[in-house]
Every structure is written in C-alpha cells, then in structure tokens.
Short mmCIF file of C-alpha atoms in Angstrom, two decimals:
data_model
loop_
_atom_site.label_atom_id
_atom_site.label_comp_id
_atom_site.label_asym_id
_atom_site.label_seq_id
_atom_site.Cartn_x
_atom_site.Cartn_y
_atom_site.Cartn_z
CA UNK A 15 0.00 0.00 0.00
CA UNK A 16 1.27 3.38 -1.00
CA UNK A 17 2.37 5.59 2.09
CA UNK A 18 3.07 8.42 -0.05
CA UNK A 19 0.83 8.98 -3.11
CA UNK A 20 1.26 11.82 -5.88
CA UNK A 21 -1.88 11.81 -8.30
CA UNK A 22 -1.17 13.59 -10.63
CA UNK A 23 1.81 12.25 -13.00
CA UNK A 24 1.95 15.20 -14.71
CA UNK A 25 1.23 19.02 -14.72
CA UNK A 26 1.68 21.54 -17.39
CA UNK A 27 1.98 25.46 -16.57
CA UNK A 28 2.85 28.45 -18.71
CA UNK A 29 5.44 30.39 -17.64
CA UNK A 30 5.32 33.08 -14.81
CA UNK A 31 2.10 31.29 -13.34
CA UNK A 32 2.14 29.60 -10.34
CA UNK A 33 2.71 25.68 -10.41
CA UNK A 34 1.17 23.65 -7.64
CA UNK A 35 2.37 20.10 -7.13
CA UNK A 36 0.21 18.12 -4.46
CA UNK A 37 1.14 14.78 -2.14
CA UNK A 38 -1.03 12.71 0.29
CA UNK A 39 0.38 10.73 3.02
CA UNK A 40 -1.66 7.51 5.22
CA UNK A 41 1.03 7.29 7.68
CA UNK A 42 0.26 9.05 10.97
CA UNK A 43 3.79 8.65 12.22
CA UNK A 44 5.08 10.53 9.22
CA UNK A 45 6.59 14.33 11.03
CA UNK A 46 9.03 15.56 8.00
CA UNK A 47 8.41 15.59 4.23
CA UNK A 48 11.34 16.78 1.25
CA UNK A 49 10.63 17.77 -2.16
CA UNK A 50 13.25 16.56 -4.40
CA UNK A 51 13.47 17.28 -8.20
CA UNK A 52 14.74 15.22 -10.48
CA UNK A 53 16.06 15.98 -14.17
CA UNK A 54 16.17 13.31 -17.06
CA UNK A 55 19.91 11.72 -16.68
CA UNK A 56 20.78 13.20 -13.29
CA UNK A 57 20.16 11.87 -9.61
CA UNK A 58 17.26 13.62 -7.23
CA UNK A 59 18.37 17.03 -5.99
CA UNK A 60 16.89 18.18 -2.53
CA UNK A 61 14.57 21.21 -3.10
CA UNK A 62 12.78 21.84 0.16
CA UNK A 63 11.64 20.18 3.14
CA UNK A 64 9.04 20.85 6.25
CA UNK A 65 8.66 19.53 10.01
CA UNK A 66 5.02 18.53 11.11
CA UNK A 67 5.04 21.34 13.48
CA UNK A 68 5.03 24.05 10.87
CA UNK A 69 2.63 24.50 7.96
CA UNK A 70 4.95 26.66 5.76
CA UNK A 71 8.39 26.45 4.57
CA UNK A 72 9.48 29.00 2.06
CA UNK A 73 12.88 28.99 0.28
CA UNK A 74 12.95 31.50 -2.72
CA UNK A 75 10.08 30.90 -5.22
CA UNK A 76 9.39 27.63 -3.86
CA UNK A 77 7.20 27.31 -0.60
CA UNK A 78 5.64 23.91 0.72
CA UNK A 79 2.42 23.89 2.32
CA UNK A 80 1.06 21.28 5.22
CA UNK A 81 -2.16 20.31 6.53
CA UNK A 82 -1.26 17.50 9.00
CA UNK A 83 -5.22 17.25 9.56
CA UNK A 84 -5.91 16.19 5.52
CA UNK A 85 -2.44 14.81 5.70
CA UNK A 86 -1.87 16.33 2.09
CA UNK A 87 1.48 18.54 1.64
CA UNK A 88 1.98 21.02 -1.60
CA UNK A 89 4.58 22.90 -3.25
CA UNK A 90 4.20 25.81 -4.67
CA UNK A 91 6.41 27.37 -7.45
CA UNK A 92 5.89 31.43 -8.05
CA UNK A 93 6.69 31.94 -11.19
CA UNK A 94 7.21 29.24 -12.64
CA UNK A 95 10.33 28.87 -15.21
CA UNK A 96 11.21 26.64 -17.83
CA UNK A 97 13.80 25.32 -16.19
CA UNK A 98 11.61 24.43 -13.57
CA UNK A 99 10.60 21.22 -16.30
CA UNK A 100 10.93 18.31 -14.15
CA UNK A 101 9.76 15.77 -12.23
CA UNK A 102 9.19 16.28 -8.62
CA UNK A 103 9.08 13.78 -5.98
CA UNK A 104 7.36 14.33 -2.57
CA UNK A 105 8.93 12.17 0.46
CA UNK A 106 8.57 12.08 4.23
CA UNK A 107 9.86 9.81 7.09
CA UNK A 108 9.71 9.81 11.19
CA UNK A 109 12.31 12.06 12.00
CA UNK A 110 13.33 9.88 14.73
CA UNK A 111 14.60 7.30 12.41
CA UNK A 112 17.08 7.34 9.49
CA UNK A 113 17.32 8.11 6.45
CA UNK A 114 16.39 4.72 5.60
CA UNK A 115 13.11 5.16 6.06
CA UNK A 116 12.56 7.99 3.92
CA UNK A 117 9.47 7.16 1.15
CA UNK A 118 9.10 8.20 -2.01
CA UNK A 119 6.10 9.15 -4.01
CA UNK A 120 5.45 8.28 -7.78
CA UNK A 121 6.64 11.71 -8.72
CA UNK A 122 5.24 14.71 -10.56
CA UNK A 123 6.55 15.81 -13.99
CA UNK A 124 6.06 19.39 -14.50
CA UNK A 125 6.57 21.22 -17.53
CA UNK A 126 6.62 24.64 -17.74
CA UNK A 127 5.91 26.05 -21.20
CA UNK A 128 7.79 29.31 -22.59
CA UNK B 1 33.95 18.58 -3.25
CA UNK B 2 33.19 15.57 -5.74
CA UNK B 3 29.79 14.51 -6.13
CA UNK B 4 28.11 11.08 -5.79
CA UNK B 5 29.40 8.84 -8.28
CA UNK B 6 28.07 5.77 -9.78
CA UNK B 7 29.40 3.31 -12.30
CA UNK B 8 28.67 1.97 -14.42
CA UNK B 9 25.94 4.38 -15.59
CA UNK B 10 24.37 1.99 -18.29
CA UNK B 11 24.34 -1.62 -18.30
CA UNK B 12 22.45 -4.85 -20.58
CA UNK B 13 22.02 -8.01 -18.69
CA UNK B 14 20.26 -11.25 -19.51
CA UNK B 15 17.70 -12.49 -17.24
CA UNK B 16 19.48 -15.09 -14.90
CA UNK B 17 22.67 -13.25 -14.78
CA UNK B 18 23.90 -10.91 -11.36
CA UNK B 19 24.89 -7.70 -11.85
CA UNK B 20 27.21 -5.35 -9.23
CA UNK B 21 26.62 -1.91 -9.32
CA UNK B 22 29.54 0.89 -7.51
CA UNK B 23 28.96 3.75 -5.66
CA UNK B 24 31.25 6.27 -4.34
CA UNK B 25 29.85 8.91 -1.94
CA UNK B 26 30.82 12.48 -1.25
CA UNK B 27 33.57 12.26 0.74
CA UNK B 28 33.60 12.21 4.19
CA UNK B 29 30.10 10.73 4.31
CA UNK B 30 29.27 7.65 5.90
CA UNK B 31 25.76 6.75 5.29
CA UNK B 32 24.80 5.30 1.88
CA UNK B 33 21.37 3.97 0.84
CA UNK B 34 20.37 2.29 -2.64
CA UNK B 35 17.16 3.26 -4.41
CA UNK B 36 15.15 1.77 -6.95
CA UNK B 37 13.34 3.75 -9.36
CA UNK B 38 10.73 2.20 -12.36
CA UNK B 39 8.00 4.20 -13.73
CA UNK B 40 5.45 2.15 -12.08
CA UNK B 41 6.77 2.01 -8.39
CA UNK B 42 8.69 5.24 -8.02
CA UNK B 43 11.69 5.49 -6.32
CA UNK B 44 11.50 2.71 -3.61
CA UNK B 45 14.30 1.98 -0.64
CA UNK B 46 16.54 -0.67 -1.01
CA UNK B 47 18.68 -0.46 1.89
CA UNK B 48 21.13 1.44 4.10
CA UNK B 49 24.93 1.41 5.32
CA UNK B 50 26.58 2.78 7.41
CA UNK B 51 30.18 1.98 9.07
CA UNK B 52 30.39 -0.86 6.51
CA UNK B 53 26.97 -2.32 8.13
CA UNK B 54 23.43 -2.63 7.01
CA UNK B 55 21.48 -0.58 8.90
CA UNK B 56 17.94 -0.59 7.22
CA UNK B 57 16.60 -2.59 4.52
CA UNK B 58 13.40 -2.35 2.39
CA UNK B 59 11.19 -4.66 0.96
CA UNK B 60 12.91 -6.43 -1.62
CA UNK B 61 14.03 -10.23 -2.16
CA UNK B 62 17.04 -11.34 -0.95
CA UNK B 63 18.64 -11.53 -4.45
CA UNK B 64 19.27 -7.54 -3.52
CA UNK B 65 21.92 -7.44 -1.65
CA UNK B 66 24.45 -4.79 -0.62
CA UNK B 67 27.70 -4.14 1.46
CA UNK B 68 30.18 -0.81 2.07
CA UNK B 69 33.67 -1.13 2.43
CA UNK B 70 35.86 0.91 5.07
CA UNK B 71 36.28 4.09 2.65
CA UNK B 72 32.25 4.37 2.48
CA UNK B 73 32.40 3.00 -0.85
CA UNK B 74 29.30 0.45 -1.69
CA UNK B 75 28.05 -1.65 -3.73
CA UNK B 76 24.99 -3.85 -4.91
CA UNK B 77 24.42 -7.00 -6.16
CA UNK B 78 21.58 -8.15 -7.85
CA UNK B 79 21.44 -12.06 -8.43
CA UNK B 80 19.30 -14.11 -10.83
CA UNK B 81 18.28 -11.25 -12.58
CA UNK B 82 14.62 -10.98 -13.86
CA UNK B 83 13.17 -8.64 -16.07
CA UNK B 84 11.02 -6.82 -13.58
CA UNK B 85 14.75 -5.82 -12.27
CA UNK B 86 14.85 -3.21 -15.11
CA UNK B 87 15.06 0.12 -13.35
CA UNK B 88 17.22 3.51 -12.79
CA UNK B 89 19.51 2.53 -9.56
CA UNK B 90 20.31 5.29 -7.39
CA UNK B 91 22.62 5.68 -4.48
CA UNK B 92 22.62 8.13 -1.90
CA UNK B 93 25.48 9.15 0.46
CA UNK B 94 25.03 11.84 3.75
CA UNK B 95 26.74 12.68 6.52
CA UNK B 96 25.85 10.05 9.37
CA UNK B 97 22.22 9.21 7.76
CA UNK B 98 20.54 10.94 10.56
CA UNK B 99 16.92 12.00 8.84
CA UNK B 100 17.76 15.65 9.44
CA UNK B 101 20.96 15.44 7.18
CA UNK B 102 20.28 15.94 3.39
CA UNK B 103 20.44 13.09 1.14
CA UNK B 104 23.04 13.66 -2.02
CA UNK B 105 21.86 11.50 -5.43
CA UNK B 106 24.25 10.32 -7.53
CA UNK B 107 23.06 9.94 -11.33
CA UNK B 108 22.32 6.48 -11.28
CA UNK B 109 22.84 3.40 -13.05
CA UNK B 110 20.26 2.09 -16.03
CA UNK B 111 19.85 -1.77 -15.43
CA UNK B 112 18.29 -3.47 -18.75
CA UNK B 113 17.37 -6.80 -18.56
CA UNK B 114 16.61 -8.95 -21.67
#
C-alpha cells in the first residue's frame, strides 16, 4: 500500500504562473516531508523540506504547504520557469529514524511552457 | 567537493545473470542507501549502510543485496536477474544518515534486462 501517493503524474503550466504540485500521506507517524526534483539523466536534488510542526516552509520561489489534519502537503512554485521542467518527488519519514526510512512518491513531472 | 558517483551508468544483462553496481559517496560521508526507481513504483528503498553495516533494509528479495567497504564505498548486487529488475539505480550518500541530514543523489545506473 502506498504511504506516499502523488496523483497527478503530470502538470503543465505556462510560464510566470504559479505551479502547484500536491502529495497525500496515510502514515500518521510521518513528522518531515522533502521535495526533491529530479532531471532526465541526473540523480534527485533536494529542493525543500518541512517539520510537522510548521505548515509553511518558504525557500525562494518555492514554498511547501502542510495540513497535517488532511495529511496532504503542496509545493508551490511562483513563477514558474522553464527550467523548472521536471519531475518532482514528494517524500517524508519519522524524523526519529534514518534516512532509511525515507518514502518516495510516484513523482510529478512538471513542464513549464515558454 | 566531488559529487556522488556511480558506475557503471548503463548496463544490458540477460535475465538469470547478477549484476554489481559501484557507488562512491561524497567524501567524508558515511551513510549510503540504494534506491530503486521504475515508472510504475517510483523510487523505492533498497537499503542502508553505514560503518560498513546494514542498517535498514526495504522490501525487496534477498537476491538484492548490498555491502560498504571501510572508505564508504558500496556496492549492490543483484542475483538471478529478472526482467522486472529493469530500473534507474540510485545511491545516496550523507553525513551520518541521521533523517535531518540531506540526502546527495548520484546519477544512477540504467539496469536493462533482456
């Protein structure tokens, strides 16, 4: 059973609008979540992450959102740039563990049209 | 400092064959965890070292398996390969694998299996 789910394989935005990239989450024990993007060729590159006990985490244009109650987590990108174009993966684990137990979503691919 | 590397980065196997896959992590770090990634699962866990010792391990058959040497250096073996085992394998090296430490990616290996 998937822990993490990501719905929506893939999003299209124009450029300069805002991109929204959504992630659910079953597991109650679950208290930190990453956003990692991921080009074609290259490894996962960490983008952002938030603790359960904020709702907001802002780092330049990108800023994740989480609502522990829906269990659902969000990343926003304002504006959105070509080179924004790929696919994003949502993760979380229990922060008292390691990294081992970090799980991954199906990912996101976003492209952002010129 | 030198990224995460991995070698080979492409590689054509036959189904019943093994495979070993290398990964050197940034230097200095201990922890380094395996990932599988197929377009129908995601990017799922394989396992975890640390100090040259498995630490955490996902759900995968025992034909996975894994050890690190005493430089941090790891690698994976895959025995009795089966076409399912087709995937993009990524390794991941941090500091001491605590969950607050961010993971680094290398850029993968490409397993085909005919």
């Amino acid at each position: 059973d998937q822990q993490v789910k990501q719905n929506s394989p893939s999003l299209s935005v124009q450029e300069g609008r805002i991109s929204i990239l959504n992630c659910d989450y079953t597991n109650s024990m679950f208290d930190y979540f990453l956003w990692y993007k991921k080009y074609p060729a290259e490894g996962p590159t960490f983008l952002i992450s938030i603790s359960s006990i904020k709702d907001k985490n802002e780092d330049g244009r990108f800023t994740v959102f989480l609502n522990k109650s829906a269990k659902h987590l969000s990343l926003h990108i304002v504006p959105s740039q070509p080179g924004d174009s790929a696919v994003y993966f949502c993760a979380a684990l229990n922060y008292g563990g390691s990294q081992g137990n970090l799980i991954f979503g199906k990912g996101t691919k976003l492209s952002v049209k010129p | 400092k030198a990224g995460v590397t991995q070698t080979p980065r492409y590689l054509i196997k036959t189904r019943g064959q093994q495979v070993t896959l290398s990964c050197s992590p940034i230097s200095g770090h201990r922890s380094v965890s395996w990932y599988q990634q197929t377009p129908g699962q995601g990017l799922q866990f394989l396992f975890e070292y640390f100090s040259e010792t498995q630490r955490n391990k996902g759900n995968f058959p025992g034909r996975f398996s894994g050890r690190q040497f005493s430089n941090s250096r790891s690698e994976m073996n895959v025995s009795t390969l089966e076409l399912g085992d087709s995937a993009l394998y990524l390794c991941a090296s941090s500091l001491d694998g605590r969950a607050s430490e961010t993971q680094y990616f290398g850029p993968g290996t490409r397993l085909l299996v005919l």
